[in-house]
């Protein structure tokens, strides 16, 4: 079959069962957009800024598990997309991003809208390609999808010069793929698995440390089963919220800088840590020399470079988490006696009773944590939750009752403000019949506010709940604790009227100052089936607690803040 | 932890941009490159890079893993047993007294590579450390210019 480069892109997407592409046209990618116009295999959602195209594809990928796809043009179109690529790369999200490039004959001449796109994307993608010959395009697109979703997932960037999109070539799309140099390991080493289970059986205070790998590997079910048969208490990272389900009695909660006391104490007092696909982020470990210092560590990860990167590992197992845990379960049934850990579980539960996650509710002012808990009460358990970045993100991770994997969509590694709204659009597109809530802050929401228009136009009625404290709250909190309350550039009392703002885009808005108003607003927003913004005026000076100050130790948390 | 010198042979697909992926990896993660040479492996679609680097044990382990993680990387050889050679060229003015030069060149597997009207060019090929020594010793002939090639290595 002879096709133009542009037609090849469309045909490849069809064969990869892509149902939606987020993007923004421009000069260098016009040939591709011309073919987008002619086809009806997939929907194209026009965003208002390229960064949002990538975040929307990212939200789609995180919630559905499928590869997210986005189109952008050359030059500024691509540079706008970079934050999105870096966000997806840090959290290992499968995505294929196709950018236009100036014609090959003009590359290197500083042409209009020319930038060295693959040079820029290289450190923030899993792999990238500059397509120099149309005959390579089918293979490259096949590889791009394969690389994005296999092994440790990640974004792949394909830069296609304009003349290549016009050139005609033979289209042979490989059914299967075998790459000479890229062969991820899925099966764990059997002997290592056996040794690890024996170490667990001999331990007295084991803890499961669950990371984002459990989501990427779709391992939630087997992880829950492993926990259940062994009776081992579990902690989740920000990226793993939802893996165990918050009603699971073995889940202590989130660990790390704003983790709960019992989770951090479990890590500090454990004699063996079973790491299911986390990456020992500094926001999790605190001071490394004190991190889990009594524990032997089993680390299961599909990425060998993740193992031993931060802390030395006693039992490294390279492989797909689901596959490895499936292998561990029969051995654990045979060897591990869950009653042996009863006193350990009792101790951790006691920690939880002494220092539970808490906040002082008030009748005079709405507490942000109350809003999050209340949304959890009012919605059935199958709503999807996205967030932006800051205090509201941590409160959501702490107080929202997550019940299933992929329910929580948040930018963890890169911590990208402006992620929430476009990501929520991607989530809503993946699950049109589910509620898509974006918890955001009055700082974050303004970073990609233009996407309200996308949401209205694409009929993806997402509900934005602004926990509005008229501060860049997380920075303000650090200024309170560590900078003698010098609120440098964080006091942002000059704000738009968020109600009028969303109305001008064609959505519905609510300004909420009491708890009763909030209940009404949320129910009304859901009923309206429109893009909604609920501007909740919350306590301005509420802090995210508990807290391990940067460089502090997990077992020495700041439980409350006293002036 | 102690700083260790390490020679790595990295076999990669010989494709556009592969060198920038490798050098970018070292720059982005703050690893050292003491020297780097690259050339195609005959009769294949592969290239061999010889990278001399240094770092503590943990860093060296990460370097190897990160190199493996690059999609075009075929193999990373980190054998402790390498035959390692480096070449150097030195330009010396003709008005010097060359007494003893022949003996010195012989000691470092060297030879006179070219002789012109105003200067000669000598070359040596030897272990990196010995090339260091040679370049010190050759100073007595007041060299005009010196260039060294970076290590190449084969595991044995």
XYZ file of C-alpha atoms in Angstrom:
719
model
C 0.000 0.000 0.000
C 1.444 3.385 -1.044
C 0.680 6.209 1.379
C 1.901 9.678 2.164
C 3.703 10.209 5.464
C 0.577 11.894 6.858
C -1.644 9.025 5.812
C 0.813 6.640 7.446
C 0.370 8.457 10.750
C -3.422 8.086 10.560
C -3.199 4.449 9.492
C -0.731 3.586 12.266
C -3.002 5.191 14.870
C -5.937 3.186 13.519
C -3.975 -0.040 13.835
C -2.948 0.866 17.390
C -6.674 1.305 18.218
C -6.220 4.938 19.171
C -9.637 6.448 19.825
C -8.664 10.012 20.689
C -5.839 12.416 19.926
C -5.306 15.705 21.744
C -3.535 18.391 19.782
C -3.064 21.754 18.197
C -2.301 22.377 14.507
C 0.339 24.587 12.924
C 2.420 25.031 9.793
C 4.759 22.063 10.055
C 2.042 19.558 10.948
C -0.673 20.785 8.561
C -0.353 17.806 6.221
C -1.148 15.496 9.108
C -4.109 17.660 10.164
C -5.429 17.510 6.612
C -5.614 13.729 6.973
C -7.147 14.067 10.447
C -9.975 15.981 8.762
C -10.590 13.192 6.252
C -10.701 10.256 8.660
C -13.235 9.035 11.191
C -11.230 6.430 13.080
C -10.432 8.638 16.030
C -11.656 11.830 17.624
C -9.383 14.849 17.685
C -9.761 17.159 20.657
C -8.470 20.652 20.034
C -6.833 22.089 23.135
C -6.006 25.744 23.702
C -2.313 25.329 24.543
C 0.030 22.489 23.624
C 1.030 21.799 27.229
C -2.581 20.853 27.875
C -2.642 18.462 24.911
C 0.095 16.429 26.542
C -1.477 16.558 30.021
C -4.865 15.534 28.583
C -3.290 12.580 26.759
C -1.491 11.832 30.022
C -4.723 11.867 32.066
C -6.297 9.628 29.456
C -3.357 7.215 29.713
C -3.181 7.196 33.512
C -6.883 6.511 33.971
C -7.338 3.979 31.152
C -3.921 2.324 30.987
C -3.844 2.861 27.205
C -1.222 4.876 25.337
C -2.098 8.584 25.212
C -1.535 10.348 21.887
C -0.974 14.023 21.076
C -0.084 16.127 18.014
C 1.767 19.433 18.119
C 3.483 21.575 15.543
C 7.158 22.561 15.334
C 8.949 25.328 17.240
C 6.730 26.868 19.939
C 4.151 24.109 19.550
C 6.771 21.622 20.566
C 8.465 23.704 23.262
C 5.052 24.262 24.878
C 4.672 20.498 24.993
C 7.924 19.867 26.852
C 6.516 20.285 30.379
C 3.899 17.688 29.502
C 6.535 15.256 28.275
C 8.662 15.734 31.371
C 5.601 15.245 33.599
C 4.756 11.939 31.904
C 8.378 10.801 31.892
C 8.868 11.345 35.621
C 5.759 9.269 36.377
C 6.380 6.594 33.684
C 3.224 7.231 31.640
C 2.850 5.595 28.205
C 2.373 8.205 25.533
C 3.223 8.909 21.883
C 3.666 12.561 20.977
C 4.030 13.466 17.318
C 5.443 16.864 16.442
C 5.809 18.578 13.098
C 9.247 19.776 12.060
C 10.438 22.120 9.304
C 11.262 20.308 6.044
C 14.474 18.271 6.073
C 15.980 20.627 3.491
C 15.578 23.501 5.949
C 16.745 21.790 9.147
C 19.730 23.620 10.564
C 18.962 26.939 8.860
C 17.115 28.525 11.799
C 13.969 28.420 9.700
C 10.644 29.849 10.843
C 9.370 27.790 13.810
C 12.433 25.570 13.738
C 13.846 24.184 16.969
C 16.001 21.125 17.674
C 13.047 19.226 19.084
C 14.695 15.846 19.599
C 17.630 17.641 21.219
C 15.243 19.228 23.704
C 13.060 16.185 24.364
C 15.906 13.697 24.766
C 16.280 13.982 28.573
C 12.528 14.036 29.195
C 11.262 11.108 27.127
C 11.851 7.372 27.136
C 12.931 7.579 23.499
C 12.625 9.897 20.531
C 12.940 9.869 16.755
C 13.592 12.399 14.029
C 12.125 10.785 10.911
C 14.425 11.433 7.970
C 12.903 9.096 5.396
C 9.254 8.247 4.852
C 10.157 4.590 4.367
C 11.183 4.411 8.043
C 7.951 5.968 9.308
C 5.774 2.829 9.714
C 8.508 1.019 11.621
C 9.209 4.057 13.791
C 5.524 4.502 14.678
C 5.225 0.821 15.549
C 8.353 1.045 17.703
C 7.092 4.238 19.336
C 3.896 2.564 20.577
C 5.775 -0.561 21.591
C 8.436 1.327 23.524
C 5.848 3.605 25.176
C 3.858 0.772 26.709
C 6.413 -2.000 27.243
C 8.928 -2.376 30.052
C 8.865 0.678 32.267
C 6.345 2.785 30.322
C 7.097 6.320 29.228
C 6.479 8.970 26.627
C 7.972 8.586 23.135
C 8.399 11.603 20.895
C 8.348 11.344 17.083
C 9.450 14.466 15.205
C 8.368 14.426 11.537
C 9.629 17.028 9.057
C 6.931 18.544 6.851
C 8.325 17.141 3.602
C 8.371 13.639 5.084
C 4.645 13.945 5.832
C 4.108 14.675 2.112
C 6.454 12.040 0.688
C 4.894 8.831 -0.607
C 6.186 5.482 0.543
C 5.260 1.876 0.944
C 3.204 1.282 4.090
C 4.016 -1.992 5.728
C 3.009 -1.952 9.359
C 4.759 -4.711 11.271
C 2.325 -6.944 13.175
C 4.818 -7.854 15.831
C 8.029 -6.269 16.794
C 11.417 -7.452 17.842
C 14.104 -4.928 18.552
C 17.770 -5.812 18.466
C 18.679 -3.664 21.429
C 15.528 -3.310 23.560
C 14.255 -6.328 25.452
C 12.578 -5.592 28.781
C 12.645 -8.325 31.420
C 9.181 -9.419 32.558
C 9.826 -12.657 34.391
C 11.585 -12.415 37.726
C 14.461 -14.699 38.600
C 12.895 -17.746 40.282
C 15.747 -18.309 42.691
C 15.713 -14.653 43.777
C 11.948 -14.816 44.318
C 12.370 -17.889 46.487
C 15.100 -16.244 48.524
C 12.972 -13.146 48.994
C 9.951 -15.121 50.247
C 12.175 -17.029 52.659
C 13.527 -13.748 53.990
C 9.961 -12.540 54.505
C 9.023 -15.752 56.299
C 11.943 -15.286 58.683
C 11.168 -11.645 59.404
C 9.224 -10.300 62.367
C 8.246 -6.835 61.191
C 7.678 -6.816 57.436
C 6.142 -3.923 55.521
C 4.916 -3.620 51.929
C 6.130 -0.412 50.316
C 3.942 0.027 47.248
C 4.836 2.439 44.451
C 3.542 3.583 41.087
C 4.881 0.439 39.443
C 1.911 -1.410 40.965
C -0.415 0.789 38.900
C 1.615 0.567 35.688
C 1.850 -3.189 35.964
C -1.896 -3.549 36.734
C -0.827 -5.480 39.798
C -3.405 -4.161 42.281
C -5.305 -7.410 42.537
C -2.261 -9.615 43.153
C -0.756 -7.094 45.556
C -3.978 -7.133 47.589
C -3.939 -10.912 47.548
C -0.300 -11.060 48.620
C -1.017 -8.711 51.516
C -4.061 -10.715 52.529
C -2.426 -14.139 52.631
C 0.686 -12.872 54.395
C -1.011 -10.376 56.705
C 1.739 -7.859 55.998
C 0.813 -4.197 56.575
C 1.205 -1.908 53.570
C 2.081 1.693 52.846
C 1.460 3.486 49.560
C 3.357 6.246 47.812
C 1.498 9.175 46.262
C 1.610 7.376 42.914
C 0.222 4.167 44.378
C -2.888 5.588 46.091
C -5.780 3.282 45.266
C -3.738 0.096 44.855
C -4.780 -1.419 48.182
C -8.102 0.395 48.554
C -8.545 2.587 51.622
C -10.972 0.218 53.307
C -8.326 -2.481 53.374
C -7.438 -3.064 57.057
C -3.822 -3.791 56.099
C -3.308 -0.365 54.537
C -1.679 2.070 56.945
C -1.841 4.953 54.481
C 0.494 7.110 52.467
C 4.110 7.448 53.596
C 6.682 10.163 53.147
C 6.906 13.891 53.715
C 3.158 14.233 54.307
C 2.496 10.576 55.005
C 0.719 9.338 58.079
C 2.571 8.601 61.281
C 1.944 4.854 61.330
C 3.133 4.440 57.719
C 6.375 6.264 58.377
C 6.922 4.425 61.646
C 6.311 1.113 59.895
C 9.120 1.958 57.468
C 11.406 3.054 60.275
C 10.845 0.012 62.504
C 10.470 -2.723 59.897
C 13.032 -5.502 59.721
C 12.188 -6.251 56.118
C 10.778 -3.963 53.455
C 9.136 -5.406 50.390
C 9.266 -2.691 47.740
C 6.658 -3.236 45.020
C 7.677 -0.884 42.211
C 8.506 2.356 44.030
C 11.561 4.461 43.274
C 12.697 5.684 46.710
C 11.945 9.317 45.924
C 13.448 11.887 48.293
C 9.919 13.014 49.267
C 9.408 9.451 50.523
C 12.699 8.527 52.147
C 13.623 11.673 54.035
C 17.190 11.560 55.305
C 18.717 8.548 53.563
C 21.120 7.458 56.279
C 18.158 7.042 58.647
C 15.752 5.566 56.102
C 14.507 2.092 57.036
C 17.789 1.448 58.701
C 16.731 -1.748 60.444
C 15.292 -3.292 57.310
C 16.573 -5.700 54.723
C 15.137 -4.570 51.418
C 13.497 -6.580 48.659
C 13.018 -4.402 45.585
C 10.956 -5.550 42.625
C 11.115 -3.286 39.605
C 10.983 -3.671 35.851
C 13.692 -1.034 35.457
C 17.095 -2.374 36.592
C 18.442 1.181 36.938
C 15.769 1.884 39.544
C 17.138 -0.856 41.778
C 20.009 0.262 43.973
C 19.876 3.814 42.610
C 19.109 5.437 45.967
C 19.600 2.753 48.620
C 21.483 -0.561 48.526
C 19.123 -3.502 47.949
C 19.502 -6.909 49.614
C 17.140 -8.828 47.320
C 16.911 -7.220 43.888
C 14.330 -8.706 41.509
C 14.059 -7.330 37.990
C 10.712 -8.075 36.398
C 7.111 -7.087 35.876
C 5.583 -6.619 39.326
C 2.378 -8.503 38.582
C 4.328 -11.423 37.181
C 6.733 -11.516 40.117
C 4.052 -11.217 42.816
C 2.083 -13.988 41.124
C 5.211 -16.086 41.516
C 5.570 -15.106 45.169
C 1.997 -15.954 46.190
C 2.166 -19.791 46.150
C 5.512 -19.713 47.959
C 4.164 -17.279 50.524
C 1.109 -19.465 51.122
C 3.437 -22.313 51.924
C 5.996 -20.481 54.034
C 4.594 -17.327 55.570
C 2.507 -17.523 58.721
C 0.431 -14.351 58.894
C -0.398 -14.802 62.582
C 3.277 -14.295 63.330
C 2.977 -10.603 62.499
C -0.040 -9.960 64.715
C 1.784 -8.044 67.410
C 3.518 -5.962 64.725
C 0.155 -5.125 63.141
C -1.255 -4.299 66.557
C 1.635 -1.958 67.246
C 1.146 -0.106 63.956
C -2.598 0.135 64.502
C -1.870 1.592 67.913
C 0.359 4.203 66.264
C -2.550 5.034 64.030
C -4.850 5.451 67.019
C -2.385 7.691 68.828
C -1.551 9.856 65.793
C -4.219 9.490 63.127
C -4.435 11.840 60.173
C -6.513 14.663 61.529
C -7.518 18.277 61.301
C -9.444 20.595 63.562
C -12.787 21.153 61.915
C -14.452 24.473 62.375
C -17.934 25.969 62.209
C -16.693 29.429 61.250
C -14.575 28.635 58.240
C -14.391 25.738 55.803
C -11.363 23.533 56.277
C -9.890 22.280 53.000
C -9.599 18.733 54.350
C -13.318 18.770 55.117
C -14.080 19.539 51.461
C -12.087 16.525 50.295
C -13.642 14.177 52.840
C -17.074 15.531 51.988
C -16.622 14.905 48.271
C -15.648 11.344 49.151
C -18.886 10.983 51.156
C -21.159 12.548 48.568
C -19.821 10.693 45.529
C -20.139 7.014 44.922
C -16.789 5.237 44.996
C -16.225 5.216 41.241
C -15.454 8.888 40.595
C -12.015 9.747 39.208
C -9.916 12.308 40.994
C -7.212 14.489 39.476
C -5.285 17.203 41.224
C -2.920 20.022 40.551
C 0.126 20.483 42.736
C 0.430 21.935 46.194
C -1.376 21.703 49.514
C -4.654 20.565 47.952
C -2.780 17.690 46.279
C -1.412 16.429 49.591
C -4.776 16.814 51.348
C -6.414 14.866 48.542
C -3.845 12.088 48.867
C -4.410 12.059 52.632
C -8.164 12.438 52.955
C -9.870 11.172 49.803
C -11.167 7.599 50.245
C -9.546 5.927 47.218
C -10.880 2.522 46.352
C -9.371 1.393 43.056
C -6.148 1.753 41.055
C -5.982 4.521 38.405
C -8.652 6.436 40.307
C -6.128 9.064 41.400
C -4.382 11.041 38.660
C -1.707 13.407 39.892
C 1.683 14.715 38.835
C 4.041 13.135 41.356
C 7.636 13.229 40.171
C 7.704 16.521 38.315
C 5.011 18.204 40.435
C 3.487 20.160 37.573
C 1.042 22.923 38.492
C -1.513 23.284 35.703
C -1.728 19.519 35.229
C -5.109 18.991 36.846
C -7.677 20.537 34.495
C -6.324 19.139 31.205
C -5.664 15.760 32.850
C -9.261 15.710 34.134
C -10.429 16.308 30.556
C -8.395 13.287 29.439
C -9.900 11.215 32.263
C -13.441 12.295 31.374
C -12.804 11.404 27.723
C -11.631 7.933 28.793
C -14.612 7.445 31.129
C -17.456 9.649 29.867
C -19.983 8.155 32.281
C -17.891 8.603 35.401
C -17.528 11.770 37.412
C -14.195 13.523 36.867
C -13.243 15.794 39.742
C -10.227 18.078 39.700
C -9.137 19.271 43.127
C -7.079 22.349 42.510
C -5.728 25.462 44.130
C -6.228 29.110 43.350
C -2.616 29.167 42.107
C -2.605 26.007 40.004
C -5.948 26.505 38.269
C -4.766 29.711 36.621
C -1.813 27.925 35.008
C -3.985 26.220 32.387
C -7.292 28.030 32.884
C -7.786 28.341 29.107
C -8.597 24.630 28.996
C -12.065 25.390 30.370
C -12.788 26.200 26.734
C -11.508 22.787 25.611
C -13.639 21.063 28.225
C -16.763 22.928 27.090
C -16.084 22.376 23.403
C -15.184 18.694 23.770
C -18.210 18.087 26.020
C -16.077 16.727 28.821
C -17.878 18.182 31.839
C -15.209 18.070 34.517
C -15.778 19.524 37.965
C -13.031 21.766 39.307
C -13.021 22.289 43.033
C -10.758 25.165 43.994
C -9.584 25.049 47.585
C -9.152 28.782 47.548
C -6.950 30.151 50.321
C -5.699 33.126 48.319
C -2.176 31.883 48.831
C 0.312 29.773 46.945
C -0.315 27.588 49.939
C 2.482 25.051 49.957
C 5.168 27.692 49.483
C 3.374 29.850 52.054
C 3.485 26.923 54.506
C 7.260 26.579 54.053
C 7.614 30.331 54.498
C 5.654 30.056 57.739
C 7.770 27.180 59.028
C 11.214 28.006 57.694
C 11.313 31.638 56.531
C 9.914 33.572 59.511
C 6.612 34.208 57.727
C 8.114 36.361 55.025
C 5.392 35.658 52.460
C 7.433 36.482 49.420
C 5.221 36.399 46.309
C 2.720 33.951 47.755
C -0.079 36.212 48.994
C -2.403 36.307 45.986
C -5.522 38.104 47.115
C -6.032 39.726 43.732
C -8.045 37.097 41.915
C -10.521 36.768 39.098
C -14.177 36.148 39.857
C -13.992 32.413 39.223
C -17.773 32.116 38.879
C -18.021 34.715 36.138
C -14.866 33.315 34.588
C -16.215 29.805 34.118
C -19.588 31.180 33.026
C -17.895 33.183 30.297
C -16.482 29.913 28.949
C -19.959 28.369 28.982
C -19.674 26.445 32.236
C -21.320 26.774 35.621
C -19.733 28.362 38.673
C -20.348 28.405 42.398
C -18.808 30.456 45.139
C -18.954 28.604 48.417
C -18.408 29.978 51.894
C -20.373 27.497 54.029
C -20.591 23.721 54.245
C -24.260 23.763 53.247
C -23.444 25.771 50.142
C -20.785 23.272 49.233
C -23.117 20.274 49.329
C -25.636 22.095 47.172
C -22.999 23.289 44.718
C -21.474 19.844 44.211
C -24.833 18.147 43.722
C -25.923 20.908 41.375
C -22.667 20.710 39.391
C -23.028 16.960 38.910
C -26.671 17.344 37.856
C -25.878 20.156 35.414
C -23.574 17.903 33.364
C -21.622 21.047 32.517
C -18.043 22.096 33.017
C -18.081 23.361 36.571
C -15.972 25.418 38.912
C -16.625 25.410 42.625
C -14.660 28.162 44.288
C -14.485 27.126 47.940
C -13.249 29.830 50.283
C -11.209 27.878 52.805
C -9.142 28.643 55.884
C -6.261 30.701 54.553
C -3.584 29.453 56.932
C -4.289 25.744 57.175
C -1.100 23.630 56.975
C -0.486 20.185 55.545
C 0.438 17.972 58.481
C 2.059 15.835 59.595
C 5.302 16.757 57.897
C 8.830 15.488 57.588
C 10.838 18.630 56.849
C 13.125 18.197 53.827
C 16.169 16.196 54.927
C 14.454 15.112 58.159
C 13.823 11.557 59.276
C 10.590 9.625 58.820
C 10.401 8.705 62.496
C 10.660 12.287 63.615
C 7.634 13.949 62.086
C 6.285 17.388 62.823
C 2.817 16.376 64.033
C 1.488 19.824 64.652
C 2.616 23.356 64.104
C 2.874 25.644 67.106
C 3.638 29.307 66.744
C 33.368 5.751 48.893
C 36.517 5.571 46.860
C 36.821 7.065 43.374
C 37.539 4.390 40.781
C 38.666 4.769 37.158
C 36.663 2.529 34.831
C 36.877 1.719 31.142
C 33.523 0.894 29.521
C 32.968 -0.482 26.063
C 29.490 0.403 24.873
C 28.089 -1.212 21.755
C 25.221 0.810 20.297
C 23.128 0.962 17.141
C 24.931 3.202 14.702
C 22.102 5.697 14.209
C 21.509 9.447 14.248
C 21.906 11.095 17.588
C 23.180 8.106 19.510
C 26.306 9.958 20.632
C 24.213 12.834 21.962
C 22.088 10.345 23.928
C 25.221 8.997 25.601
C 26.974 12.303 26.198
C 23.661 13.831 27.339
C 23.183 11.019 29.827
C 26.606 11.691 31.350
C 26.093 15.465 31.412
C 22.516 15.313 32.722
C 23.314 12.970 35.589
C 26.616 14.576 36.484
C 28.862 11.647 35.566
C 32.479 12.162 34.470
C 33.829 11.468 31.012
C 37.624 11.329 31.077
C 37.784 10.274 27.458
C 35.427 8.996 24.802
C 36.147 7.471 21.419
C 33.665 6.151 18.908
C 33.877 4.252 15.639
C 31.706 1.813 13.688
C 32.078 -1.929 14.335
C 33.101 -3.372 10.940
C 30.391 -5.190 8.938
C 27.536 -4.423 11.345
C 24.982 -1.695 12.045
C 26.728 -1.072 15.368
C 29.255 1.354 16.798
C 31.633 0.894 19.685
C 32.206 3.648 22.175
C 35.074 3.416 24.587
C 34.366 5.585 27.592
C 36.843 6.197 30.368
C 34.956 7.374 33.410
C 35.373 7.560 37.157
C 33.190 7.528 40.222
C 32.480 5.508 43.330
C 31.099 1.980 43.096
C 27.442 3.090 43.321
C 27.899 5.723 40.613
C 29.685 3.285 38.303
C 26.871 0.771 38.753
C 24.317 3.429 37.867
C 26.314 4.503 34.805
C 26.246 0.961 33.468
C 22.518 0.574 34.191
C 21.636 3.933 32.694
C 23.653 3.105 29.568
C 21.758 -0.182 29.285
C 18.484 1.686 29.625
C 19.067 3.721 26.459
C 17.033 2.123 23.696
C 19.891 1.911 21.096
C 22.312 0.264 23.546
C 23.142 -3.278 22.532
C 25.766 -4.181 25.099
C 27.834 -2.606 27.866
C 31.121 -4.354 28.566
C 32.656 -3.512 31.909
C 35.191 -6.272 32.178
C 38.081 -5.446 34.468
C 40.396 -7.141 31.982
C 40.953 -4.828 29.069
C 43.780 -4.275 26.643
C 43.691 -0.521 26.611
C 45.709 1.702 24.310
C 45.797 5.367 23.598
C 47.505 7.237 20.809
C 49.250 10.599 20.932
C 50.761 12.802 18.229
C 53.439 15.398 18.988
C 54.814 18.093 16.674
C 58.472 18.997 17.361
C 60.492 21.789 15.661
C 63.341 20.576 13.431
C 65.919 22.831 15.033
C 65.924 20.682 18.182
C 68.643 18.261 19.053
C 67.017 14.851 18.598
C 69.585 13.014 20.660
C 67.806 10.125 22.464
C 64.468 10.622 20.700
C 64.615 7.287 18.892
C 65.136 5.397 22.113
C 62.283 7.227 23.753
C 59.903 6.515 20.885
C 60.854 2.871 20.952
C 60.097 2.670 24.650
C 56.530 3.922 24.022
C 55.691 1.948 20.865
C 56.319 5.119 18.908
C 57.569 6.186 15.558
C 58.167 9.275 13.444
C 54.912 9.715 11.563
C 55.862 12.603 9.352
C 58.799 14.884 8.672
C 58.467 18.322 7.076
C 60.638 21.352 6.418
C 60.244 22.880 9.853
C 59.063 20.100 12.140
C 58.554 16.404 12.607
C 55.445 14.631 13.942
C 55.984 11.663 16.223
C 53.325 9.241 17.354
C 53.077 6.784 20.227
C 50.475 4.201 21.193
C 50.508 2.913 24.750
C 48.584 2.648 28.011
C 47.057 5.958 29.056
C 49.340 6.284 32.080
C 52.401 5.670 29.926
C 51.177 8.202 27.390
C 51.038 10.677 30.304
C 54.676 9.877 31.029
C 55.693 10.154 27.402
C 54.084 13.574 27.056
C 56.023 14.720 30.114
C 59.291 13.304 28.799
C 58.892 14.719 25.307
C 58.780 18.261 26.709
C 62.552 18.454 26.603
C 62.283 18.677 22.801
C 60.065 21.763 23.145
C 57.054 20.401 21.291
C 54.848 22.890 19.402
C 51.624 20.918 19.692
C 50.388 17.695 21.242
C 47.178 15.750 20.747
C 45.981 12.541 22.360
C 43.271 10.287 21.026
C 41.430 8.921 24.047
C 41.499 5.270 25.024
C 40.342 2.375 22.922
C 39.976 -0.968 24.609
C 39.108 -4.595 24.001
C 38.132 -6.984 26.752
C 40.265 -10.096 27.059
